[in-house]
Each structure stands twice: as structure tokens, then as C-alpha cells.
């Protein structure tokens, strides 16, 4: 039977309703009170549940029954706990009292920092919070200070660290609890943007081939939350790259090219192939496939020529120079004006609008349309330059669909909705009224989408900032924005 049905029976003065409610809430409240206030308070709470339920029903109280009972429990036992447990000092030898204090401040710490959590389960985060408090409390005890002041100041300072950068919570967890797969996967995924940063860099292949070990070894070096993981990774990359170059130099000086040594040299300087492809792909009349095959072939030829020659330059410079000289001979004529915009160009423009209908990401329509038009234009420039004979309709539709699918994958609205729902469910009602909280978050989602901001971390940062600095004016402004957007949608459908 559902709780609302139990309450309905009780309001009809049916004793079964009271019995059901007592049986339902007694074990829940007993566990909650035991955790907060100890066994004695838990037993006392079980005795009081029936009379509290009766009081709730008879007086027609409109608050949620669960909320009512928990408030009564806190009101009954909070003072008792403070008086007997949270004093100015505590002894480590009095284990029961010590861990009651740890539990009290551990819960307080958890409630202050859970909003910064990105990867840990509730159980993992609570264990961290209790260990953090236990460690700091032992220092406070040994320092002969008022533990109440010391612990509250400690929690406040630590929260500021996470507010500044919520990744500091992950670092602190790692320092105290150890490195695990969740942390490794998080930072491994985060710093993959380095691939793009080093895309045309001579260290690119070294980064790709050693990336996972760079991340793992960098995380093992973290001893304070202020350390910059990216800088550590880059330092390891640079060290590894120049160590490899020194090794290659020694191999070349000796002139002994085993299969292993040859592969090392080949892979180290293969970044040149991508540089050449990116340079000539837009300006050569060769097809992309033919261009790649020729680059691979000539790269091998010039590497062998270098190893068998005088070696006056370093391998990268020599091979790059030879490839440029070779492919300059395959450069097509430059496009003048809009000469590529033939009748075929204008006949197929409708595909942009047609494919745009597939947009279902949390991404502004105007920006998606702009990207599709750029993709469309680029296709016809390449077709004109390389004189491709492919079926235009199918090829351009495929190019546009690849782009819209990429947008849909990168900016899933459900991800943002899930994040919004998490905050709706985790923020207590006594912090912000439920209806106001839900409206504020819904308005923020609407604002976020319509402003064209498409980074989930940016959304969470925006959400936290507004909730921490909430006031009536912000709420009214965002509520008005939401209503305006709803009116636009209604007017659009009317037209």
C-alpha cells in the first residue's frame, strides 16, 4: 500500500491506516535517529512515532508526513546531542564519543560538498568525508583547541577549495583514499583534448603512444590539490620525446637499423605525414585516398634515403622538405570567386534545411544551420577543385548527416536534464522551497539552451552559482525569460 493511501485511511479514522503508517515509518526513523543521535534516542523515537502520526492526522497538518516526522526528531534530540556530544573538546580514547563527533561533522561536511561531486557514489563520498573529518579531528585534539571552532573552520576552508575548482575534490579524494579506476578514467578522458592541441606537433605520436602511462604516472605524483595535472603530463611528454630523439640520434650515429630501431624512427617522425596531408588536401587535384597512399609511399622512400644518405639535417626536416617539393607538383588551380557555385550547388541547397530537421541536441538551431551550410559549401569547393564524379545528392546528404549526427552526439539534451534532475533531488527542502527550486532549475535549462552555451560543466557551474547566490530578483528574471520562450513557441505553432 502506498503512503498516500495509508494517510487517506488514517484521515478516515480507520485504525488500519495508523497501523500501516506506524509500521512503515518506525524502522526508517529509528535508523535515521540512531545514525544522528545514537541508540538511546532511536529507541525513544520508536515509542513516539504513533503519537506523532496521530497528532499529524488529527490536526490536519499539510506538510509532507515524512518531513514532519524528521523535523520533530531533530527538534527532540538535537539539543541533547549538542549538550552531551559536541563539546569544546573530545578524547580519542573515548571512542564512542569521538566517532559520534566524527559522524556529526562528517555528515555536515558531506552536506556542504556533495554538490561538487562529479564521479563518486554517495557511499564513496561519505567514506571520504568521514575519513577527512577523522584525520582533521585528531589534529585538533592534539592541538588542544576548541574542536567546534576548529572543525567548522576546516570545513569552510575546504569547501572554498572545491568551489574554486570542483576537480579539487577528486584530487583530495585521491590523496586520501588512493587512485581508482573512476579517477583514472575521468582524467584520462579529460586530457584527451591534448591530442587536438598537439595535432600538428612533432610530439603528437609520442603523446598518442604513451598517453595512458603519462596520465597514470602524473596522477601518482599528486600530493596537493594545487598541482596542475596537465603541466605534469606535458612535462612527461617532453621528457619522453627528447629521450627518444637522443636514442634515435645514437642509432643513426651507429648506423645499425634493426627492425625495432627502424620502426622507432618511422613512428617518431610520422607526424610529418599528417602535416603534409592537411596542407595539400584542400589544394590538390588528387583524391583524398590517392593523396594518403602517395604520402605513405613517399614518406618511406625519403626515410630510407635519409638513413642511407649524408644525414645533414634531422630526419623530420629532411623528409618534410622532400615531401613538400614532391607534392607541390600536384597542386590544382585556385578557385576564383564563387566559380564552384554551379547550378548543381543551388539545386541541392534544400538538403541543408532537410537535414536540419534531424537536430535533437541541446544546441541552438541557428548555430546548427550555420555549421551545416559551412559543411555544404566546403563539399562543393572540394568537388569543384578535385573534379569529383561522385553522385552529388547522396554524397552531400551523407556529409550533412555526419555533421548533424556529430552535433547530436556532442550536445545531448538528456545529459543536461539528468544533471538538473540530480540537483532537484539532492538539495534539501529546508534550503529552498521545492516548487521554487524546480522552477529555478527549469528556467536555467531554458536560459542555457537559448544562449547557445553547450558545455555541461558550464551548465553545472551556472547552476551552482545561481543557487548559492539565489535571490528573488534572479528568480523573477529567469521565470519571465521562461514564459517569454514559451510564448514564442506557442506563437510559432499558431502561425
PDB file of N, CA, C and O in Angstrom, residues 400-464:
ATOM      1  N   UNK A 400      26.288  16.036 -44.765  1.00  0.00           N
ATOM      2  CA  UNK A 400      25.465  16.822 -43.842  1.00  0.00           C
ATOM      3  C   UNK A 400      24.974  15.969 -42.678  1.00  0.00           C
ATOM      4  O   UNK A 400      24.924  16.436 -41.531  1.00  0.00           O
ATOM      5  N   UNK A 401      24.606  14.713 -42.952  1.00  0.00           N
ATOM      6  CA  UNK A 401      24.135  13.832 -41.886  1.00  0.00           C
ATOM      7  C   UNK A 401      25.264  13.525 -40.898  1.00  0.00           C
ATOM      8  O   UNK A 401      25.026  13.436 -39.692  1.00  0.00           O
ATOM      9  N   UNK A 402      26.480  13.370 -41.401  1.00  0.00           N
ATOM     10  CA  UNK A 402      27.606  13.134 -40.484  1.00  0.00           C
ATOM     11  C   UNK A 402      27.773  14.315 -39.538  1.00  0.00           C
ATOM     12  O   UNK A 402      28.051  14.144 -38.340  1.00  0.00           O
ATOM     13  N   UNK A 403      27.580  15.523 -40.081  1.00  0.00           N
ATOM     14  CA  UNK A 403      27.739  16.709 -39.244  1.00  0.00           C
ATOM     15  C   UNK A 403      26.640  16.813 -38.199  1.00  0.00           C
ATOM     16  O   UNK A 403      26.904  17.075 -37.023  1.00  0.00           O
ATOM     17  N   UNK A 404      25.386  16.585 -38.598  1.00  0.00           N
ATOM     18  CA  UNK A 404      24.279  16.719 -37.646  1.00  0.00           C
ATOM     19  C   UNK A 404      24.348  15.614 -36.593  1.00  0.00           C
ATOM     20  O   UNK A 404      24.019  15.829 -35.426  1.00  0.00           O
ATOM     21  N   UNK A 405      24.803  14.426 -36.995  1.00  0.00           N
ATOM     22  CA  UNK A 405      24.945  13.324 -36.029  1.00  0.00           C
ATOM     23  C   UNK A 405      26.029  13.639 -35.010  1.00  0.00           C
ATOM     24  O   UNK A 405      25.909  13.283 -33.832  1.00  0.00           O
ATOM     25  N   UNK A 406      27.089  14.304 -35.464  1.00  0.00           N
ATOM     26  CA  UNK A 406      28.147  14.691 -34.540  1.00  0.00           C
ATOM     27  C   UNK A 406      27.623  15.706 -33.519  1.00  0.00           C
ATOM     28  O   UNK A 406      27.897  15.612 -32.322  1.00  0.00           O
ATOM     29  N   UNK A 407      26.838  16.676 -34.001  1.00  0.00           N
ATOM     30  CA  UNK A 407      26.250  17.677 -33.098  1.00  0.00           C
ATOM     31  C   UNK A 407      25.325  16.999 -32.102  1.00  0.00           C
ATOM     32  O   UNK A 407      25.359  17.286 -30.901  1.00  0.00           O
ATOM     33  N   UNK A 408      24.489  16.072 -32.569  1.00  0.00           N
ATOM     34  CA  UNK A 408      23.560  15.366 -31.686  1.00  0.00           C
ATOM     35  C   UNK A 408      24.292  14.541 -30.638  1.00  0.00           C
ATOM     36  O   UNK A 408      23.839  14.408 -29.503  1.00  0.00           O
ATOM     37  N   UNK A 409      25.435  13.983 -31.018  1.00  0.00           N
ATOM     38  CA  UNK A 409      26.208  13.171 -30.079  1.00  0.00           C
ATOM     39  C   UNK A 409      26.883  14.039 -29.025  1.00  0.00           C
ATOM     40  O   UNK A 409      26.913  13.700 -27.840  1.00  0.00           O
ATOM     41  N   UNK A 410      27.419  15.173 -29.456  1.00  0.00           N
ATOM     42  CA  UNK A 410      28.174  16.033 -28.531  1.00  0.00           C
ATOM     43  C   UNK A 410      27.280  16.773 -27.551  1.00  0.00           C
ATOM     44  O   UNK A 410      27.658  17.024 -26.408  1.00  0.00           O
ATOM     45  N   UNK A 411      26.072  17.138 -27.976  1.00  0.00           N
ATOM     46  CA  UNK A 411      25.242  18.015 -27.156  1.00  0.00           C
ATOM     47  C   UNK A 411      23.883  17.374 -26.871  1.00  0.00           C
ATOM     48  O   UNK A 411      22.853  17.833 -27.334  1.00  0.00           O
ATOM     49  N   UNK A 412      23.910  16.272 -26.123  1.00  0.00           N
ATOM     50  CA  UNK A 412      22.667  15.580 -25.784  1.00  0.00           C
ATOM     51  C   UNK A 412      21.916  16.331 -24.692  1.00  0.00           C
ATOM     52  O   UNK A 412      22.440  16.561 -23.604  1.00  0.00           O
ATOM     53  N   UNK A 413      20.683  16.681 -24.993  1.00  0.00           N
ATOM     54  CA  UNK A 413      19.854  17.410 -24.025  1.00  0.00           C
ATOM     55  C   UNK A 413      19.617  16.571 -22.774  1.00  0.00           C
ATOM     56  O   UNK A 413      19.518  17.104 -21.671  1.00  0.00           O
ATOM     57  N   UNK A 414      19.555  15.242 -22.948  1.00  0.00           N
ATOM     58  CA  UNK A 414      19.268  14.383 -21.807  1.00  0.00           C
ATOM     59  C   UNK A 414      20.352  14.481 -20.740  1.00  0.00           C
ATOM     60  O   UNK A 414      20.078  14.388 -19.543  1.00  0.00           O
ATOM     61  N   UNK A 415      21.601  14.679 -21.172  1.00  0.00           N
ATOM     62  CA  UNK A 415      22.694  14.819 -20.203  1.00  0.00           C
ATOM     63  C   UNK A 415      22.461  16.005 -19.281  1.00  0.00           C
ATOM     64  O   UNK A 415      22.696  15.942 -18.073  1.00  0.00           O
ATOM     65  N   UNK A 416      21.998  17.118 -19.878  1.00  0.00           N
ATOM     66  CA  UNK A 416      21.765  18.325 -19.100  1.00  0.00           C
ATOM     67  C   UNK A 416      20.531  18.152 -18.207  1.00  0.00           C
ATOM     68  O   UNK A 416      20.512  18.563 -17.049  1.00  0.00           O
ATOM     69  N   UNK A 417      19.493  17.492 -18.741  1.00  0.00           N
ATOM     70  CA  UNK A 417      18.291  17.238 -17.944  1.00  0.00           C
ATOM     71  C   UNK A 417      18.609  16.329 -16.755  1.00  0.00           C
ATOM     72  O   UNK A 417      18.088  16.520 -15.660  1.00  0.00           O
ATOM     73  N   UNK A 418      19.458  15.315 -16.986  1.00  0.00           N
ATOM     74  CA  UNK A 418      19.840  14.407 -15.898  1.00  0.00           C
ATOM     75  C   UNK A 418      20.577  15.154 -14.798  1.00  0.00           C
ATOM     76  O   UNK A 418      20.382  14.906 -13.602  1.00  0.00           O
ATOM     77  N   UNK A 419      21.451  16.085 -15.214  1.00  0.00           N
ATOM     78  CA  UNK A 419      22.185  16.867 -14.233  1.00  0.00           C
ATOM     79  C   UNK A 419      21.228  17.766 -13.441  1.00  0.00           C
ATOM     80  O   UNK A 419      21.332  17.892 -12.220  1.00  0.00           O
ATOM     81  N   UNK A 420      20.261  18.365 -14.148  1.00  0.00           N
ATOM     82  CA  UNK A 420      19.273  19.216 -13.482  1.00  0.00           C
ATOM     83  C   UNK A 420      18.452  18.406 -12.494  1.00  0.00           C
ATOM     84  O   UNK A 420      18.190  18.844 -11.372  1.00  0.00           O
ATOM     85  N   UNK A 421      18.048  17.200 -12.891  1.00  0.00           N
ATOM     86  CA  UNK A 421      17.247  16.335 -12.018  1.00  0.00           C
ATOM     87  C   UNK A 421      18.026  15.951 -10.761  1.00  0.00           C
ATOM     88  O   UNK A 421      17.467  15.896  -9.661  1.00  0.00           O
ATOM     89  N   UNK A 422      19.334  15.707 -10.929  1.00  0.00           N
ATOM     90  CA  UNK A 422      20.157  15.338  -9.780  1.00  0.00           C
ATOM     91  C   UNK A 422      20.113  16.427  -8.708  1.00  0.00           C
ATOM     92  O   UNK A 422      19.967  16.140  -7.518  1.00  0.00           O
ATOM     93  N   UNK A 423      20.196  17.694  -9.132  1.00  0.00           N
ATOM     94  CA  UNK A 423      20.179  18.792  -8.174  1.00  0.00           C
ATOM     95  C   UNK A 423      18.788  18.980  -7.574  1.00  0.00           C
ATOM     96  O   UNK A 423      18.657  19.332  -6.395  1.00  0.00           O
ATOM     97  N   UNK A 424      17.752  18.734  -8.357  1.00  0.00           N
ATOM     98  CA  UNK A 424      16.393  18.818  -7.814  1.00  0.00           C
ATOM     99  C   UNK A 424      16.189  17.817  -6.688  1.00  0.00           C
ATOM    100  O   UNK A 424      15.528  18.090  -5.697  1.00  0.00           O
ATOM    101  N   UNK A 425      16.768  16.628  -6.849  1.00  0.00           N
ATOM    102  CA  UNK A 425      16.550  15.549  -5.889  1.00  0.00           C
ATOM    103  C   UNK A 425      17.451  15.641  -4.670  1.00  0.00           C
ATOM    104  O   UNK A 425      17.086  15.165  -3.596  1.00  0.00           O
ATOM    105  N   UNK A 426      18.626  16.253  -4.824  1.00  0.00           N
ATOM    106  CA  UNK A 426      19.596  16.220  -3.725  1.00  0.00           C
ATOM    107  C   UNK A 426      19.567  17.448  -2.817  1.00  0.00           C
ATOM    108  O   UNK A 426      20.000  17.368  -1.678  1.00  0.00           O
ATOM    109  N   UNK A 427      19.052  18.580  -3.317  1.00  0.00           N
ATOM    110  CA  UNK A 427      19.025  19.779  -2.478  1.00  0.00           C
ATOM    111  C   UNK A 427      17.846  19.694  -1.511  1.00  0.00           C
ATOM    112  O   UNK A 427      16.695  19.555  -1.944  1.00  0.00           O
ATOM    113  N   UNK A 428      18.078  19.754  -0.184  1.00  0.00           N
ATOM    114  CA  UNK A 428      17.009  19.602   0.812  1.00  0.00           C
ATOM    115  C   UNK A 428      15.948  20.703   0.699  1.00  0.00           C
ATOM    116  O   UNK A 428      16.239  21.836   0.290  1.00  0.00           O
ATOM    117  N   UNK A 429      14.709  20.357   1.085  1.00  0.00           N
ATOM    118  CA  UNK A 429      13.605  21.312   1.008  1.00  0.00           C
ATOM    119  C   UNK A 429      13.802  22.501   1.954  1.00  0.00           C
ATOM    120  O   UNK A 429      13.282  23.588   1.698  1.00  0.00           O
ATOM    121  N   UNK A 430      14.541  22.254   3.054  1.00  0.00           N
ATOM    122  CA  UNK A 430      14.717  23.360   4.002  1.00  0.00           C
ATOM    123  C   UNK A 430      15.742  24.382   3.501  1.00  0.00           C
ATOM    124  O   UNK A 430      15.899  25.445   4.076  1.00  0.00           O
ATOM    125  N   UNK A 431      16.464  24.053   2.432  1.00  0.00           N
ATOM    126  CA  UNK A 431      17.387  25.015   1.811  1.00  0.00           C
ATOM    127  C   UNK A 431      16.629  25.944   0.873  1.00  0.00           C
ATOM    128  O   UNK A 431      16.823  27.153   0.855  1.00  0.00           O
ATOM    129  N   UNK A 432      15.729  25.352   0.087  1.00  0.00           N
ATOM    130  CA  UNK A 432      14.944  26.123  -0.868  1.00  0.00           C
ATOM    131  C   UNK A 432      13.639  25.384  -1.110  1.00  0.00           C
ATOM    132  O   UNK A 432      13.632  24.172  -1.287  1.00  0.00           O
ATOM    133  N   UNK A 433      12.533  26.110  -1.087  1.00  0.00           N
ATOM    134  CA  UNK A 433      11.229  25.501  -1.299  1.00  0.00           C
ATOM    135  C   UNK A 433      11.212  24.710  -2.604  1.00  0.00           C
ATOM    136  O   UNK A 433      11.714  25.164  -3.635  1.00  0.00           O
ATOM    137  N   UNK A 434      10.643  23.499  -2.572  1.00  0.00           N
ATOM    138  CA  UNK A 434      10.711  22.572  -3.697  1.00  0.00           C
ATOM    139  C   UNK A 434      10.201  23.188  -4.998  1.00  0.00           C
ATOM    140  O   UNK A 434      10.841  23.078  -6.045  1.00  0.00           O
ATOM    141  N   UNK A 435       9.027  23.826  -4.962  1.00  0.00           N
ATOM    142  CA  UNK A 435       8.443  24.377  -6.181  1.00  0.00           C
ATOM    143  C   UNK A 435       9.321  25.482  -6.762  1.00  0.00           C
ATOM    144  O   UNK A 435       9.489  25.599  -7.983  1.00  0.00           O
ATOM    145  N   UNK A 436       9.919  26.295  -5.871  1.00  0.00           N
ATOM    146  CA  UNK A 436      10.803  27.378  -6.326  1.00  0.00           C
ATOM    147  C   UNK A 436      12.080  26.787  -6.911  1.00  0.00           C
ATOM    148  O   UNK A 436      12.547  27.201  -7.977  1.00  0.00           O
ATOM    149  N   UNK A 437      12.655  25.783  -6.214  1.00  0.00           N
ATOM    150  CA  UNK A 437      13.880  25.131  -6.673  1.00  0.00           C
ATOM    151  C   UNK A 437      13.692  24.546  -8.069  1.00  0.00           C
ATOM    152  O   UNK A 437      14.514  24.760  -8.969  1.00  0.00           O
ATOM    153  N   UNK A 438      12.591  23.824  -8.283  1.00  0.00           N
ATOM    154  CA  UNK A 438      12.345  23.186  -9.576  1.00  0.00           C
ATOM    155  C   UNK A 438      12.154  24.227 -10.676  1.00  0.00           C
ATOM    156  O   UNK A 438      12.640  24.062 -11.792  1.00  0.00           O
ATOM    157  N   UNK A 439      11.467  25.311 -10.345  1.00  0.00           N
ATOM    158  CA  UNK A 439      11.227  26.355 -11.337  1.00  0.00           C
ATOM    159  C   UNK A 439      12.533  27.061 -11.714  1.00  0.00           C
ATOM    160  O   UNK A 439      12.795  27.367 -12.876  1.00  0.00           O
ATOM    161  N   UNK A 440      13.371  27.322 -10.708  1.00  0.00           N
ATOM    162  CA  UNK A 440      14.662  27.974 -10.945  1.00  0.00           C
ATOM    163  C   UNK A 440      15.522  27.111 -11.873  1.00  0.00           C
ATOM    164  O   UNK A 440      16.097  27.594 -12.852  1.00  0.00           O
ATOM    165  N   UNK A 441      15.590  25.811 -11.586  1.00  0.00           N
ATOM    166  CA  UNK A 441      16.426  24.912 -12.388  1.00  0.00           C
ATOM    167  C   UNK A 441      15.878  24.777 -13.800  1.00  0.00           C
ATOM    168  O   UNK A 441      16.626  24.802 -14.781  1.00  0.00           O
ATOM    169  N   UNK A 442      14.543  24.660 -13.934  1.00  0.00           N
ATOM    170  CA  UNK A 442      13.942  24.564 -15.268  1.00  0.00           C
ATOM    171  C   UNK A 442      14.216  25.824 -16.092  1.00  0.00           C
ATOM    172  O   UNK A 442      14.484  25.763 -17.297  1.00  0.00           O
ATOM    173  N   UNK A 443      14.139  26.979 -15.432  1.00  0.00           N
ATOM    174  CA  UNK A 443      14.410  28.235 -16.119  1.00  0.00           C
ATOM    175  C   UNK A 443      15.872  28.327 -16.563  1.00  0.00           C
ATOM    176  O   UNK A 443      16.193  28.855 -17.632  1.00  0.00           O
ATOM    177  N   UNK A 444      16.772  27.803 -15.719  1.00  0.00           N
ATOM    178  CA  UNK A 444      18.188  27.821 -16.064  1.00  0.00           C
ATOM    179  C   UNK A 444      18.468  26.943 -17.285  1.00  0.00           C
ATOM    180  O   UNK A 444      19.272  27.305 -18.143  1.00  0.00           O
ATOM    181  N   UNK A 445      17.810  25.802 -17.362  1.00  0.00           N
ATOM    182  CA  UNK A 445      17.975  24.934 -18.531  1.00  0.00           C
ATOM    183  C   UNK A 445      17.537  25.669 -19.794  1.00  0.00           C
ATOM    184  O   UNK A 445      18.211  25.658 -20.818  1.00  0.00           O
ATOM    185  N   UNK A 446      16.382  26.352 -19.703  1.00  0.00           N
ATOM    186  CA  UNK A 446      15.866  27.102 -20.849  1.00  0.00           C
ATOM    187  C   UNK A 446      16.832  28.220 -21.241  1.00  0.00           C
ATOM    188  O   UNK A 446      17.155  28.404 -22.418  1.00  0.00           O
ATOM    189  N   UNK A 447      17.319  28.948 -20.258  1.00  0.00           N
ATOM    190  CA  UNK A 447      18.272  30.044 -20.498  1.00  0.00           C
ATOM    191  C   UNK A 447      19.546  29.512 -21.140  1.00  0.00           C
ATOM    192  O   UNK A 447      20.057  30.058 -22.117  1.00  0.00           O
ATOM    193  N   UNK A 448      20.042  28.417 -20.607  1.00  0.00           N
ATOM    194  CA  UNK A 448      21.285  27.812 -21.058  1.00  0.00           C
ATOM    195  C   UNK A 448      21.215  27.408 -22.524  1.00  0.00           C
ATOM    196  O   UNK A 448      22.116  27.672 -23.314  1.00  0.00           O
ATOM    197  N   UNK A 449      20.099  26.781 -22.895  1.00  0.00           N
ATOM    198  CA  UNK A 449      19.939  26.309 -24.278  1.00  0.00           C
ATOM    199  C   UNK A 449      19.827  27.483 -25.242  1.00  0.00           C
ATOM    200  O   UNK A 449      20.459  27.517 -26.292  1.00  0.00           O
ATOM    201  N   UNK A 450      19.021  28.470 -24.894  1.00  0.00           N
ATOM    202  CA  UNK A 450      18.759  29.573 -25.808  1.00  0.00           C
ATOM    203  C   UNK A 450      19.929  30.537 -25.947  1.00  0.00           C
ATOM    204  O   UNK A 450      20.014  31.288 -26.911  1.00  0.00           O
ATOM    205  N   UNK A 451      20.848  30.521 -24.990  1.00  0.00           N
ATOM    206  CA  UNK A 451      22.037  31.368 -25.091  1.00  0.00           C
ATOM    207  C   UNK A 451      23.129  30.707 -25.919  1.00  0.00           C
ATOM    208  O   UNK A 451      24.153  31.296 -26.208  1.00  0.00           O
ATOM    209  N   UNK A 452      22.928  29.436 -26.291  1.00  0.00           N
ATOM    210  CA  UNK A 452      23.911  28.753 -27.129  1.00  0.00           C
ATOM    211  C   UNK A 452      25.162  28.333 -26.387  1.00  0.00           C
ATOM    212  O   UNK A 452      26.228  28.225 -26.946  1.00  0.00           O
ATOM    213  N   UNK A 453      25.025  28.096 -25.071  1.00  0.00           N
ATOM    214  CA  UNK A 453      26.158  27.632 -24.274  1.00  0.00           C
ATOM    215  C   UNK A 453      26.032  26.126 -24.170  1.00  0.00           C
ATOM    216  O   UNK A 453      25.048  25.623 -23.667  1.00  0.00           O
ATOM    217  N   UNK A 454      27.054  25.383 -24.630  1.00  0.00           N
ATOM    218  CA  UNK A 454      26.847  23.953 -24.801  1.00  0.00           C
ATOM    219  C   UNK A 454      27.912  23.106 -24.121  1.00  0.00           C
ATOM    220  O   UNK A 454      28.382  22.126 -24.669  1.00  0.00           O
ATOM    221  N   UNK A 455      28.296  23.466 -22.934  1.00  0.00           N
ATOM    222  CA  UNK A 455      29.258  22.672 -22.194  1.00  0.00           C
ATOM    223  C   UNK A 455      28.616  22.280 -20.877  1.00  0.00           C
ATOM    224  O   UNK A 455      28.188  23.132 -20.117  1.00  0.00           O
ATOM    225  N   UNK A 456      28.545  20.966 -20.592  1.00  0.00           N
ATOM    226  CA  UNK A 456      27.826  20.510 -19.404  1.00  0.00           C
ATOM    227  C   UNK A 456      28.436  21.072 -18.118  1.00  0.00           C
ATOM    228  O   UNK A 456      27.735  21.376 -17.172  1.00  0.00           O
ATOM    229  N   UNK A 457      29.764  21.204 -18.083  1.00  0.00           N
ATOM    230  CA  UNK A 457      30.394  21.756 -16.894  1.00  0.00           C
ATOM    231  C   UNK A 457      30.009  23.223 -16.724  1.00  0.00           C
ATOM    232  O   UNK A 457      29.820  23.697 -15.621  1.00  0.00           O
ATOM    233  N   UNK A 458      29.878  23.930 -17.845  1.00  0.00           N
ATOM    234  CA  UNK A 458      29.440  25.317 -17.765  1.00  0.00           C
ATOM    235  C   UNK A 458      28.034  25.393 -17.184  1.00  0.00           C
ATOM    236  O   UNK A 458      27.729  26.253 -16.374  1.00  0.00           O
ATOM    237  N   UNK A 459      27.168  24.478 -17.587  1.00  0.00           N
ATOM    238  CA  UNK A 459      25.800  24.457 -17.057  1.00  0.00           C
ATOM    239  C   UNK A 459      25.811  24.213 -15.548  1.00  0.00           C
ATOM    240  O   UNK A 459      25.123  24.887 -14.795  1.00  0.00           O
ATOM    241  N   UNK A 460      26.609  23.252 -15.104  1.00  0.00           N
ATOM    242  CA  UNK A 460      26.644  22.954 -13.679  1.00  0.00           C
ATOM    243  C   UNK A 460      27.223  24.130 -12.889  1.00  0.00           C
ATOM    244  O   UNK A 460      26.745  24.453 -11.812  1.00  0.00           O
ATOM    245  N   UNK A 461      28.250  24.771 -13.449  1.00  0.00           N
ATOM    246  CA  UNK A 461      28.822  25.945 -12.790  1.00  0.00           C
ATOM    247  C   UNK A 461      27.783  27.059 -12.675  1.00  0.00           C
ATOM    248  O   UNK A 461      27.668  27.715 -11.645  1.00  0.00           O
ATOM    249  N   UNK A 462      27.030  27.260 -13.763  1.00  0.00           N
ATOM    250  CA  UNK A 462      25.976  28.270 -13.759  1.00  0.00           C
ATOM    251  C   UNK A 462      24.919  27.931 -12.718  1.00  0.00           C
ATOM    252  O   UNK A 462      24.469  28.802 -11.959  1.00  0.00           O
ATOM    253  N   UNK A 463      24.539  26.678 -12.651  1.00  0.00           N
ATOM    254  CA  UNK A 463      23.514  26.233 -11.711  1.00  0.00           C
ATOM    255  C   UNK A 463      23.955  26.455 -10.269  1.00  0.00           C
ATOM    256  O   UNK A 463      23.217  27.005  -9.452  1.00  0.00           O
ATOM    257  N   UNK A 464      25.169  26.037  -9.952  1.00  0.00           N
ATOM    258  CA  UNK A 464      25.685  26.184  -8.590  1.00  0.00           C
ATOM    259  C   UNK A 464      25.781  27.659  -8.210  1.00  0.00           C
ATOM    260  O   UNK A 464      25.404  28.069  -7.113  1.00  0.00           O
TER     261      UNK A 464
END
